[in-house]
Amino acid sequence: MRCIAVGPVAAGRHRECSILIPKTVPECLSCGACCFGGHDRYIRLFPEDLARGLPDHALHWDGAEVFMAMTGGHCAQLTLTDAGTLACAVYDSRPTACRAFRAGSFECAMARRHRGAEAQRMTSGPAPLPDDLPAAGVIDAMSPGRRRVPGDRA
């Protein structure tokens, strides 16, 4: 493993290792962390990307610019396989940005560090609900502040 420290180092002080990257580049871990972004303009597409035949439902147009469609904070083409790993539904026609992203790179390590937990939640299923949740109910629009629960009479 090699260490990549992030941030400044004071003179004479050792740099604490904040990211470990394998010396050999691994195959993609199928973690999906690189597919997560915080906005709809995360993965910009170029004319050559469109020429690869990406399906219309995979695209998000913003004026004259086009991006990969996002859902739930990640690329909409990130799918959960039967084996429980994440995979790209359009891998063979994936955009230039995705083709340039290298497994095991500094960018890969940063994506895993910052977005890995979000990707992990996709593969682990829904989180269990706490036992102390209030009873299910419906807000009554006709009576502000009143909440109806199943079985109540109006």
Coordinates of C-alpha atoms in Angstrom, one line a residue, residues 79-87 123:
T79 CA -28.1 -0.8 -10.7
L80 CA -28.0 -3.6 -8.1
T81 CA -27.2 -7.0 -9.6
D82 CA -28.7 -10.3 -8.5
A83 CA -25.3 -11.0 -6.8
G84 CA -25.8 -7.9 -4.6
T85 CA -23.1 -5.8 -6.3
L86 CA -23.5 -2.5 -8.1
A87 CA -23.1 -2.3 -11.9
T123 CA -26.3 -3.0 -1.4

